[in-house]
XYZ file of C-alpha atoms in Angstrom:
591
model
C 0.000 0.000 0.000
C 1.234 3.370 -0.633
C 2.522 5.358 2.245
C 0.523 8.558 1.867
C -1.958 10.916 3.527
C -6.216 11.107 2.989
C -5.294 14.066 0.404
C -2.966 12.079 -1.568
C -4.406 9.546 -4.111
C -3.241 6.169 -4.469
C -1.595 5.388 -7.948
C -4.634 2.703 -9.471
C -2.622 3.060 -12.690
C -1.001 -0.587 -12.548
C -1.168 -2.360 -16.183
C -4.211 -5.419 -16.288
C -2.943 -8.327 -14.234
C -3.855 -11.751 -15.579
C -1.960 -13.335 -12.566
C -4.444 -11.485 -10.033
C -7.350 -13.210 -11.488
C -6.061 -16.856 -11.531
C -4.816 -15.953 -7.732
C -8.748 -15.007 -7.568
C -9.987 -18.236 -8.923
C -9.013 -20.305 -5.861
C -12.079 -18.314 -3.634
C -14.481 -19.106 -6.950
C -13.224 -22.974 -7.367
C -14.975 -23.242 -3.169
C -18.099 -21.862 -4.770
C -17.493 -24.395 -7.915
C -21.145 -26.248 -7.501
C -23.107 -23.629 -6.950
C -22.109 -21.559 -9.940
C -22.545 -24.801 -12.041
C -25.639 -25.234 -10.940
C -26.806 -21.411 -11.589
C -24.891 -21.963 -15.140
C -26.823 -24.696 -16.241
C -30.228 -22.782 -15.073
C -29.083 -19.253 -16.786
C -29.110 -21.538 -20.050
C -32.332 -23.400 -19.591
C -33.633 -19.941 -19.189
C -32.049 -18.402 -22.414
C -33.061 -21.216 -24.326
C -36.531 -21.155 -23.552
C -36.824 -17.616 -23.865
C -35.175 -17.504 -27.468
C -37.981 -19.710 -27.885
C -40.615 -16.697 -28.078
C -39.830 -15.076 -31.754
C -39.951 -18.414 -33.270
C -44.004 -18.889 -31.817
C -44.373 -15.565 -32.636
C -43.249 -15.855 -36.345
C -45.678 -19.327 -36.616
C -48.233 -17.573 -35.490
C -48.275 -14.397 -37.347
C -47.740 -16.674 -40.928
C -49.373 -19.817 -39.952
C -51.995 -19.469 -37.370
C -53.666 -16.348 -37.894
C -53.910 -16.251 -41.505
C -55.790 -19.718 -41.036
C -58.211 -18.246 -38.478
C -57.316 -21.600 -36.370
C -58.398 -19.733 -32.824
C -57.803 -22.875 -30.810
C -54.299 -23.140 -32.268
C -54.018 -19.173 -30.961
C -55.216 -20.518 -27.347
C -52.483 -23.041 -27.527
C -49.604 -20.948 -28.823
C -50.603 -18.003 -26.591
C -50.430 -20.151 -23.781
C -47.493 -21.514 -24.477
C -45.625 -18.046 -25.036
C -47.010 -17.205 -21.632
C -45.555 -20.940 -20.112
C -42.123 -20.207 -21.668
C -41.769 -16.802 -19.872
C -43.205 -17.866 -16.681
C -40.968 -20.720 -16.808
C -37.137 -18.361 -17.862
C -38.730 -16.263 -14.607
C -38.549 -19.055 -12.312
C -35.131 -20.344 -13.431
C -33.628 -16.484 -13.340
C -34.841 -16.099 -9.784
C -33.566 -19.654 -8.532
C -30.178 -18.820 -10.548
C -30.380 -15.175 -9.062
C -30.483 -16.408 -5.570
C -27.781 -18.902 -5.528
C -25.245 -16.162 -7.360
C -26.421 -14.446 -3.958
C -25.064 -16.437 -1.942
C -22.425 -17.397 -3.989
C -21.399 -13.864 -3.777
C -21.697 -13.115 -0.500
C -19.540 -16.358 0.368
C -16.975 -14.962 -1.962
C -16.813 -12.056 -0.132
C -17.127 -13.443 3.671
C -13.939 -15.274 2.458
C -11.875 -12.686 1.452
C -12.880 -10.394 4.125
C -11.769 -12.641 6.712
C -8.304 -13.698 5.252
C -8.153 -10.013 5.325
C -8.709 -9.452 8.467
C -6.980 -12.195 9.868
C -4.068 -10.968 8.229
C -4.395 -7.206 9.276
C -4.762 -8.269 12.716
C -0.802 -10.227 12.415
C 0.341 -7.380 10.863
C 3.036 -5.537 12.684
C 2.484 -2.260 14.642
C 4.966 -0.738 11.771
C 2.433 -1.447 9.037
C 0.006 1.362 10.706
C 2.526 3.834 11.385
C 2.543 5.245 8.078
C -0.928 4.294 6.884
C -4.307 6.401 6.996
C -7.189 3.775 8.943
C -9.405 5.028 6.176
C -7.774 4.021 3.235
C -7.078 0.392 5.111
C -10.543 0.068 5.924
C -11.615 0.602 2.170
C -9.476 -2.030 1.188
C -11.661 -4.178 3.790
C -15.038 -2.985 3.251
C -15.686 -0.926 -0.240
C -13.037 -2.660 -2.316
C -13.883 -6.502 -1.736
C -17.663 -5.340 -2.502
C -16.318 -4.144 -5.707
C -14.298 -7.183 -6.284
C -16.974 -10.056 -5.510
C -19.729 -9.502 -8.106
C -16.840 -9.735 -10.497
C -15.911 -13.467 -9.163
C -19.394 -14.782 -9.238
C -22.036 -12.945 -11.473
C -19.306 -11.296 -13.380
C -17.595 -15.245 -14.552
C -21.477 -16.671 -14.791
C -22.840 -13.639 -16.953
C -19.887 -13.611 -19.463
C -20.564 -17.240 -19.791
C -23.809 -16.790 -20.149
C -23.744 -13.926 -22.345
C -21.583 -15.710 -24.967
C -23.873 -18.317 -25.277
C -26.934 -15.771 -25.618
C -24.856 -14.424 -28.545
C -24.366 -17.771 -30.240
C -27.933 -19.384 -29.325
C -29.712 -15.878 -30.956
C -26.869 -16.159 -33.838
C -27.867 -19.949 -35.024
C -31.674 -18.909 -34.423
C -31.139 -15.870 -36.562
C -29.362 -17.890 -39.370
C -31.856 -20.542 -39.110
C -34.565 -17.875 -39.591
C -33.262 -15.893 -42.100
C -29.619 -15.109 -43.632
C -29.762 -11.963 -45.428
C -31.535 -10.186 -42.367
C -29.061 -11.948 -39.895
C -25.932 -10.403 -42.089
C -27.940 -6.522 -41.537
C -28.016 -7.346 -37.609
C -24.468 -8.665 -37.714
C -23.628 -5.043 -40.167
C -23.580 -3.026 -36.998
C -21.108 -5.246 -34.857
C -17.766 -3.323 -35.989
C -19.359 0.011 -35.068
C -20.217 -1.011 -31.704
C -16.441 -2.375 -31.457
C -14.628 0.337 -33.158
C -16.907 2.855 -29.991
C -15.868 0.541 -27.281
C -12.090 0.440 -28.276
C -11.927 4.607 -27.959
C -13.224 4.467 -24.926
C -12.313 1.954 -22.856
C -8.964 3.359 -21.778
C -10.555 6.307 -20.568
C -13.546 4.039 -18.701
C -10.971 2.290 -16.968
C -8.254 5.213 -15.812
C -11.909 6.907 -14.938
C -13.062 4.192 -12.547
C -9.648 4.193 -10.849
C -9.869 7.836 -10.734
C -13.239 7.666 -8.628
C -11.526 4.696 -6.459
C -9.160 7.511 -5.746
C -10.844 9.999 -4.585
C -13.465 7.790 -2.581
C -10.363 6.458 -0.840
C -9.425 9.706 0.318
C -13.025 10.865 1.535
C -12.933 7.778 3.474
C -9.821 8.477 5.112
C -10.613 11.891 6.017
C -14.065 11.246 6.756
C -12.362 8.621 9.673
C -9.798 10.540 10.940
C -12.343 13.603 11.498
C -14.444 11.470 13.539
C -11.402 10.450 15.524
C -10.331 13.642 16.091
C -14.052 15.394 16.775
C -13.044 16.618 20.272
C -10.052 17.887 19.441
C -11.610 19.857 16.028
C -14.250 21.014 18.599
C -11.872 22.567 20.872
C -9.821 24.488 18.556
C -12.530 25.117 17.021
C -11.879 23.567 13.103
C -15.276 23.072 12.141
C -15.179 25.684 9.118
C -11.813 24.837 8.436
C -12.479 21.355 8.607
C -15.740 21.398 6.486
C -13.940 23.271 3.584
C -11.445 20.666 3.083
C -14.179 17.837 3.091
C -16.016 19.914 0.998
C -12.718 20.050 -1.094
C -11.913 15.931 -1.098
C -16.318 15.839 -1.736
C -16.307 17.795 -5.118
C -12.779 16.119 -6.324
C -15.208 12.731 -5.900
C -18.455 13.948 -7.361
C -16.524 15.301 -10.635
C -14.806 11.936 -11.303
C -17.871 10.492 -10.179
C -19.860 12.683 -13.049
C -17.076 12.464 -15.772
C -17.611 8.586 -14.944
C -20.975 8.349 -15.732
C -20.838 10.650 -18.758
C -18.499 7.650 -20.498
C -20.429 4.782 -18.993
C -23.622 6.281 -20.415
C -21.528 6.222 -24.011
C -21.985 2.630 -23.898
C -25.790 2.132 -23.776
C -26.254 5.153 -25.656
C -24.072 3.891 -28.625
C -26.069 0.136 -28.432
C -29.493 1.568 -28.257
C -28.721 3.588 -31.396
C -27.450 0.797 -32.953
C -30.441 -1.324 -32.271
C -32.894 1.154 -32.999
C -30.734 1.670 -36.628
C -30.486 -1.837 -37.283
C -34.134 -2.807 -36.465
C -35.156 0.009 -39.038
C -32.451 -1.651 -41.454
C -34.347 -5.036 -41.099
C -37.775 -3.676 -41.936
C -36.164 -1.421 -44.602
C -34.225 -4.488 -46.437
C -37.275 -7.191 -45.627
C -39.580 -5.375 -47.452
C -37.678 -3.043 -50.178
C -34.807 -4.869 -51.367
C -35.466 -8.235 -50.456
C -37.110 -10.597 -53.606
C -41.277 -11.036 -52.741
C -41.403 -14.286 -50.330
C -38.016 -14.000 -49.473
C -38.986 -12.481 -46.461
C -42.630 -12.604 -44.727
C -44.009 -10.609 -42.305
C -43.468 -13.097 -39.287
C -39.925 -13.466 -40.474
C -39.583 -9.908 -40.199
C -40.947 -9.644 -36.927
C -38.986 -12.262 -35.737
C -36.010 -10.794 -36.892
C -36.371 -7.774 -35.464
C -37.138 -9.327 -31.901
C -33.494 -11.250 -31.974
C -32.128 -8.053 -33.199
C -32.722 -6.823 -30.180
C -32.228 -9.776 -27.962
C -28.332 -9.505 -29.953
C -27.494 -6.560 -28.708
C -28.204 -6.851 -25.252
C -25.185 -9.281 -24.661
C -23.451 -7.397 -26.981
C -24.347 -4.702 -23.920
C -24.235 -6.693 -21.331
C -20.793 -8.145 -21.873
C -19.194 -4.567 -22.815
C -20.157 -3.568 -19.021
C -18.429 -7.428 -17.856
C -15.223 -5.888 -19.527
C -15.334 -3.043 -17.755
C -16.409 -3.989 -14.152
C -13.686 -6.880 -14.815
C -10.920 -4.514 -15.665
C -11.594 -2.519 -12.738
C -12.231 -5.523 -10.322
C -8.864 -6.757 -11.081
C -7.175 -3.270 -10.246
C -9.158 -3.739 -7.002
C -7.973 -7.178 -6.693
C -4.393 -5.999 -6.606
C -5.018 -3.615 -3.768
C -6.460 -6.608 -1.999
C -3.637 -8.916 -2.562
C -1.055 -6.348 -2.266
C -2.506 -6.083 1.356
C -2.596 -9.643 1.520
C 1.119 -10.117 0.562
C 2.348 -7.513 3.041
C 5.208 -9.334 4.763
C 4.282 -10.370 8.729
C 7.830 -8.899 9.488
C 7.196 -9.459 13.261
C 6.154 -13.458 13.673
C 7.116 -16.481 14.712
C 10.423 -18.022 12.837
C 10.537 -21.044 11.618
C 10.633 -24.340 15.086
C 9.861 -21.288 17.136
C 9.219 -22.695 20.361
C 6.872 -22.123 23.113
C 8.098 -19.484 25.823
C 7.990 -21.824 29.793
C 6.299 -19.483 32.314
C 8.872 -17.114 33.294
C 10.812 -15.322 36.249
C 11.245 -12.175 34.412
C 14.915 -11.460 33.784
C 15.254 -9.279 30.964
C 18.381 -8.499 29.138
C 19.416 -6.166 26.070
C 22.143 -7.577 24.732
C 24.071 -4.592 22.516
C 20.725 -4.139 21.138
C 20.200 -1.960 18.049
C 17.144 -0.261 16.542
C 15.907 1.674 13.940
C 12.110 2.589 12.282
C 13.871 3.576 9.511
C 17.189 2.296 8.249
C 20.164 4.494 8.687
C 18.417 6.756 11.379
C 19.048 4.179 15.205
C 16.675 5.669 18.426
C 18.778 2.874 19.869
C 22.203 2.047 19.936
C 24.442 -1.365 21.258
C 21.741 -0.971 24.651
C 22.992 -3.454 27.025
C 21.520 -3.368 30.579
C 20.405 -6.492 32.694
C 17.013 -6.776 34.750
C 16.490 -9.266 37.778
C 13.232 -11.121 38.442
C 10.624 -8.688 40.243
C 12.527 -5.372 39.506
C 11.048 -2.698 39.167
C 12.619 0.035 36.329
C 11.952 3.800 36.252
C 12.717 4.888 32.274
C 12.700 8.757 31.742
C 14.539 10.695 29.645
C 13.001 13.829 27.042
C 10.688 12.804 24.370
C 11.499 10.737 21.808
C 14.975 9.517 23.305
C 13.314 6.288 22.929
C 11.489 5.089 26.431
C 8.184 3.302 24.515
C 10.883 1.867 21.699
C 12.775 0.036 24.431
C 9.226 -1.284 26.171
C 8.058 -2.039 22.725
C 10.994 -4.207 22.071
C 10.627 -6.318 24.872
C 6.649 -7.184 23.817
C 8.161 -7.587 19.966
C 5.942 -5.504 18.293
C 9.162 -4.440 16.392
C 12.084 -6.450 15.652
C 15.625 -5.562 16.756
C 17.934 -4.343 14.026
C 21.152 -6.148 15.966
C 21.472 -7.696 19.310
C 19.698 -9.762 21.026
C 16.636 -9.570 23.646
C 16.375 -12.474 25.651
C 14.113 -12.808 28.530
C 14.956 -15.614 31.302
C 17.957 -16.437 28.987
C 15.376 -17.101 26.099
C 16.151 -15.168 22.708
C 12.166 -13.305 22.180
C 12.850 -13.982 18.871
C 13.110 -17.510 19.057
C 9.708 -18.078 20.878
C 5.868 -18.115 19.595
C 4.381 -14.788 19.722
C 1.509 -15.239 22.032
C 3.783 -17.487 24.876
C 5.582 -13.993 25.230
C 2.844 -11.994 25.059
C -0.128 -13.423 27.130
C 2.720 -13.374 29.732
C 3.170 -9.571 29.564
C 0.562 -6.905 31.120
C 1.205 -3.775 28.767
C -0.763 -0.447 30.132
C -0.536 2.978 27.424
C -1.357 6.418 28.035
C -4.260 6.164 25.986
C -6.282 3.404 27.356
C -8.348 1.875 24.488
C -11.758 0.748 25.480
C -13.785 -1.789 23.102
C -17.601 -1.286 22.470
C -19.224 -4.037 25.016
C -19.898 -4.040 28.931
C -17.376 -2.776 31.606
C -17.099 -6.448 32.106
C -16.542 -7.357 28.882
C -13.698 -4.588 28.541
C -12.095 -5.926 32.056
C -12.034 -9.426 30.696
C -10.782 -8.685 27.235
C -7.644 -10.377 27.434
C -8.585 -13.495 29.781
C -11.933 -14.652 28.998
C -11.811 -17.805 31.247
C -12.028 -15.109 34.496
C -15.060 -15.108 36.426
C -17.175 -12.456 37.258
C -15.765 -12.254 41.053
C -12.007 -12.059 39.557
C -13.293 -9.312 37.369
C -14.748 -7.702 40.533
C -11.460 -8.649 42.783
C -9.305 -6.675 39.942
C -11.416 -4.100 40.113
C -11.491 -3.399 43.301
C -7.431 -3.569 43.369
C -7.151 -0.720 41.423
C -9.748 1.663 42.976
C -12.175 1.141 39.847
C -15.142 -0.604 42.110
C -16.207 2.308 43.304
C -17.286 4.130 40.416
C -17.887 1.118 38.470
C -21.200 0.703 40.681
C -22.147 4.369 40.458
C -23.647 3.444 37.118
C -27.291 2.644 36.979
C -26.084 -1.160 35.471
C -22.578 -1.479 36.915
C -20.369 -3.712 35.558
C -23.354 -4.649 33.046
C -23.370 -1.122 31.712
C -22.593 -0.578 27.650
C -19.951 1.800 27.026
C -19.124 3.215 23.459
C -16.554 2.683 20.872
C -13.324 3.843 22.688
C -15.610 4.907 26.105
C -16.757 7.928 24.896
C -18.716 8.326 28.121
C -15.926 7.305 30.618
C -13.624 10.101 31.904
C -9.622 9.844 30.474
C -8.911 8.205 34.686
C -11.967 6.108 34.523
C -10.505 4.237 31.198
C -7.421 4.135 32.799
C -8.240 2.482 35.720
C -10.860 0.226 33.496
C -7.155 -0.872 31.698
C -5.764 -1.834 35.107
C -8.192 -3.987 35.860
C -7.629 -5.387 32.291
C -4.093 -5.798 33.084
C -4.218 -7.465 36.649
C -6.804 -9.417 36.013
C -3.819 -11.152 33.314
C -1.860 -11.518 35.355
C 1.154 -10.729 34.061
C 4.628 -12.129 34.704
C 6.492 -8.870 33.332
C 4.235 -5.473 33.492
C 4.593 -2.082 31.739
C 3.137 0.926 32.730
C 3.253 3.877 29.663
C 2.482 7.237 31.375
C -0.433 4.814 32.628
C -1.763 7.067 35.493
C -0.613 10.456 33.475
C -4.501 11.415 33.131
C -5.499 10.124 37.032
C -6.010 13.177 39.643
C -3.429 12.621 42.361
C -6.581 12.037 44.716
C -6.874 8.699 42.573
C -3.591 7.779 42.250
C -2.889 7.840 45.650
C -5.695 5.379 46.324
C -4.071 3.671 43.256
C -1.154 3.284 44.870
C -1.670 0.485 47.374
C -3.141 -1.416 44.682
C -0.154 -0.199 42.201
C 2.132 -1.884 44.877
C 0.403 -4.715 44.916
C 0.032 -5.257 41.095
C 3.715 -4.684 41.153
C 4.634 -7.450 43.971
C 6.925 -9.871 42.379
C 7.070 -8.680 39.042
C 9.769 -7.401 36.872
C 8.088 -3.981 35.839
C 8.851 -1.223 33.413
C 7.269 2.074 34.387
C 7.456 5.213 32.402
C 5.944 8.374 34.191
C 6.126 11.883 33.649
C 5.309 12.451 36.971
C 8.776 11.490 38.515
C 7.703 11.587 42.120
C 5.501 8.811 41.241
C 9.157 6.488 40.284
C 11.050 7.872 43.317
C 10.463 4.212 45.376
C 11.565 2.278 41.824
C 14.450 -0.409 42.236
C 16.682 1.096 39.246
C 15.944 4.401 37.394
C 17.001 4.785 33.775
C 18.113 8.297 31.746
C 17.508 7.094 28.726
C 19.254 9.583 26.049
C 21.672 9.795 23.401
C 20.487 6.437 21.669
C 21.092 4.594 24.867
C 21.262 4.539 28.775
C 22.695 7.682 29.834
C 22.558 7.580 33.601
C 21.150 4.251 35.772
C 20.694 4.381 39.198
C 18.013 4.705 42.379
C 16.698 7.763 42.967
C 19.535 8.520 46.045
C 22.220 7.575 43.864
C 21.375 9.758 40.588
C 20.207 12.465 43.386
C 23.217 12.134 44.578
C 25.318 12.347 40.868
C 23.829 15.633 40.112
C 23.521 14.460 36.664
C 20.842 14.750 33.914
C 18.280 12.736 36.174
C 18.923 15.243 39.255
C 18.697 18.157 36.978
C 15.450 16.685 35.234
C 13.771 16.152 38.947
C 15.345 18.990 40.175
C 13.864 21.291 36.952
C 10.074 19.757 37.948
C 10.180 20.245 41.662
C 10.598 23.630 41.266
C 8.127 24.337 38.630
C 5.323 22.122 40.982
């Protein structure tokens, strides 16, 4: 995926693909019966309905001009039995391309998903959520009429063509040549065109990609457009990305509408041509009046397909640039995973060890630097240091969301990278600034990462970090529904929803992120006792701005200058007068 912003389009303008389709055809060969099934049907249904001009033709030469009224009956009612019946096989076959579709897509959305959610935190750094989220939602909508109607109907379309061809020629051949006459027009249309159809669709995939992701990331962000007050300033620019999409939209339609415009022209032309050559030019008896008829009513069943499949080419053309998105998501590399015989991390002490570690988001630019520092079992380590010297990098290391560039990281003499993923991490109790709360109950959101835990654990937790209280205030307790990232929970009421989370884990090795940054001091000194007894026996990482709230911390780290500047308790960097002492120092006085 390209690495841009919601005002930057994403270049559609790959050449056609043939290898994205075949990759395509292993999600249609699941659906393989089905589609056979609604094939067979679709020509049942053509057939009988090509069936019509021929009845027509007997009975305007034959039946009528012999006054033979019960023939009439019978014929009549046997026009009306062959469209009654091409109804009921074109809803049967309409209902199982359906389902066929919608299996199509259920498939793709989850491998999808599933592979967004292994995706590594790097992969969303430098991404807008809106333009992901189209790839998820919009673009596999796009992509799965394509796979199922889209295969059936071409089928089924070049059938039409030859089934109405030998029915033509078996009617009549000089009238079927006139219907044929108009063919190269049609082509010679479609071929000036199409290049600008296609760079036009991807055009309106552009700019609907970018209204998405701004249209996201303004929702987001409402509180903080409310409070500087953006809303005018905010509205022009969607205004801006809203008019970009309605004029592709419009300059879209304006070619699509070339195509049905040029075909009912064509037909209308050609049907006069039939009546002009059946009954001017044509010898008498060559042609009767029933022929004629006749003729004219395939003439216009031909070009129908002839319609029909000109909008297959281009929904096809653009489904497979959507189809390269998809896989190109799809083939993004799981750079953080388990190698090859990883093997499953034993319940651990907590040790922790950087081992001349080195790291860098971006080659050629290290936050970190040949980091070696050892942690005991049930430490607990203070990292501050200004911002971005690289405090979350080193406690993101340790949890592998990012790989190490050199070194090692090993955690009770265990190399992290070595070990399956989720034996590191559902040993780890991770708490951020911004506490992210799911759409569910309080309950629910407590129990979100062990789902075995009982309502009186949940409670217990609760209760350990001074979240109890308020919990109950609500009219359902823990039972009541809070809203996509707790919308109606204060900043310290998430945060102390999170430590429940986290105890409740029960984590061997626990980081804290600026975790109680947005609790009142009121709070956090109730917190406290329960703080201390979340931290009991585990190794912990704790980064605070606050750095009264570290003072009682085994080991203190300065982290600076790509590494560990200054290490140390509180008494002993105190007592240095280094960059720690001048740090506290600096914030004393300003409290």
């Amino acid at each position: 995926m390209a690495r841009n912003k919601f005002d930057i389009d994403e270049n559609l303008e790959s050449p056609f693909d043939i290898r994205h389709f075949r990759r395509a055809l292993v999600y249609i060969k699941r659906q393989k019966k089905p589609m056979i099934i609604a094939l067979v049907l679709s020509a049942f249904s053509a057939g009988i309905g090509l069936s019509a001009p021929l009845i027509l033709q007997h009975v305007v030469d034959v039946t009528i001009p012999a006054k033979e009224t019960a023939a009439l009956i019978g014929w009549s009612g046997l026009m009306l039995a062959t469209i009654v019946v091409s109804v009921i096989l074109a809803t049967i076959r309409s209902r199982i391309m359906t389902r066929v579709g919608q299996d199509i897509i259920f498939e793709i959305r989850t491998d999808l998903f599933k592979h967004l959610q292994e995706l590594p935190f790097q992969y969303y750094d430098d991404r807008p959520q809106g333009k992901i989220l189209i790839r998820v939602v919009n673009y596999v909508n796009s992509v799965s009429d394509v796979l199922s109607n889209g295969i059936i109907n071409f089928i089924l379309e070049i059938l039409n063509l030859l089934f109405i061809a030998i029915f033509m020629f078996a009617v009549n051949v000089q009238l079927s040549l006139v219907i044929l006459a108009g063919l190269p027009v049609f082509i010679a249309i479609m071929m000036l065109i199409k290049t600008r159809q296609r760079r036009a669709w991807q055009a309106v995939s552009n700019k609907s990609s970018n209204l998405n992701a701004y249209t996201q990331e303004s929702i987001s962000g409402i509180r903080v457009t409310q409070i500087f007050t953006r809303e005018k300033v905010n509205e022009s620019t969607f205004t801006r990305l809203s008019t970009n999409y309605r004029k592709e939209w419009m300059r879209t339609m304006y070619l699509n509408f070339l195509v049905p415009f040029s075909v009912d022209n064509l037909a209308t032309i050609v049907g006069t041509c039939i009546f002009l050559v059946g009954l001017l030019t044509l010898e008498p008896g060559a042609a009767t009046f029933g022929v004629i008829l006749a003729m004219s009513g395939y003439a216009a069943r031909f070009w129908q397909p002839i319609l029909n499949l000109s909008n297959i080419y281009n929904s096809f053309i653009n489904g497979v640039a959507y189809l390269e998105r998809i896989f190109e998501t799809l083939d993004e590399p799981v750079t953080v995973s388990d190698v090859p015989k990883a093997r499953e991390l034993p319940p651990i002490q907590g040790n922790v060890t950087f081992d001349d570690v080195t790291f860098a988001y971006d080659p050629g630019h290290n936050i970190l630097e040949h980091l070696n520092f050892n942690v005991k079992a049930g430490e607990s380590i203070a990292l501050v240091g200004p911002t971005g010297a690289g405090k979350t990098t080193i406690v993101n290391l340790i949890s592998r969301f990012y790989n190490i560039t050199g070194g090692k990281l090993l955690i009770d003499g265990h190399d992290i990278a070595e070990v399956k993923l989720k034996s590191l991490r559902s040993q780890m109790g991770i708490m951020l600034q911004d506490s992210f709360i799911f759409s569910g109950t309080i309950l629910d959101n407590i129990r979100y990462g062990r789902l075995d835990a009982t309502e009186e654990e949940i409670i217990a937790a609760a209760k350990t970090v001074c979240a109890d209280d308020f919990i109950r205030e609500f009219e359902n307790g823990y039972k009541t529904e809070v809203n996509e990232r707790g919308s109606k929970l204060s900043q310290g009421q998430k945060q102390l929803i999170s430590f429940a989370r986290t105890l409740l884990a029960n984590p061997r090795i626990l980081i804290l992120d600026e975790a109680t940054s947005s609790i009142d001091a009121q709070t956090e000194r109730l917190l406290q006792k329960g703080l201390n007894e979340l931290l009991k026996g585990r190794t912990s990482f704790i980064i605070a701005h606050r750095l009264s709230t570290i003072k009682n911390c085994d080991r203190i780290m300065y982290v600076s200058d790509r590494g560990i500047a200054e290490s140390g308790s509180h008494d002993e960097l105190m007592a240095k007068r280094g960059r720690y002492y001048k740090l506290y120092t600096a914030q004393k006085m300003e409290a």
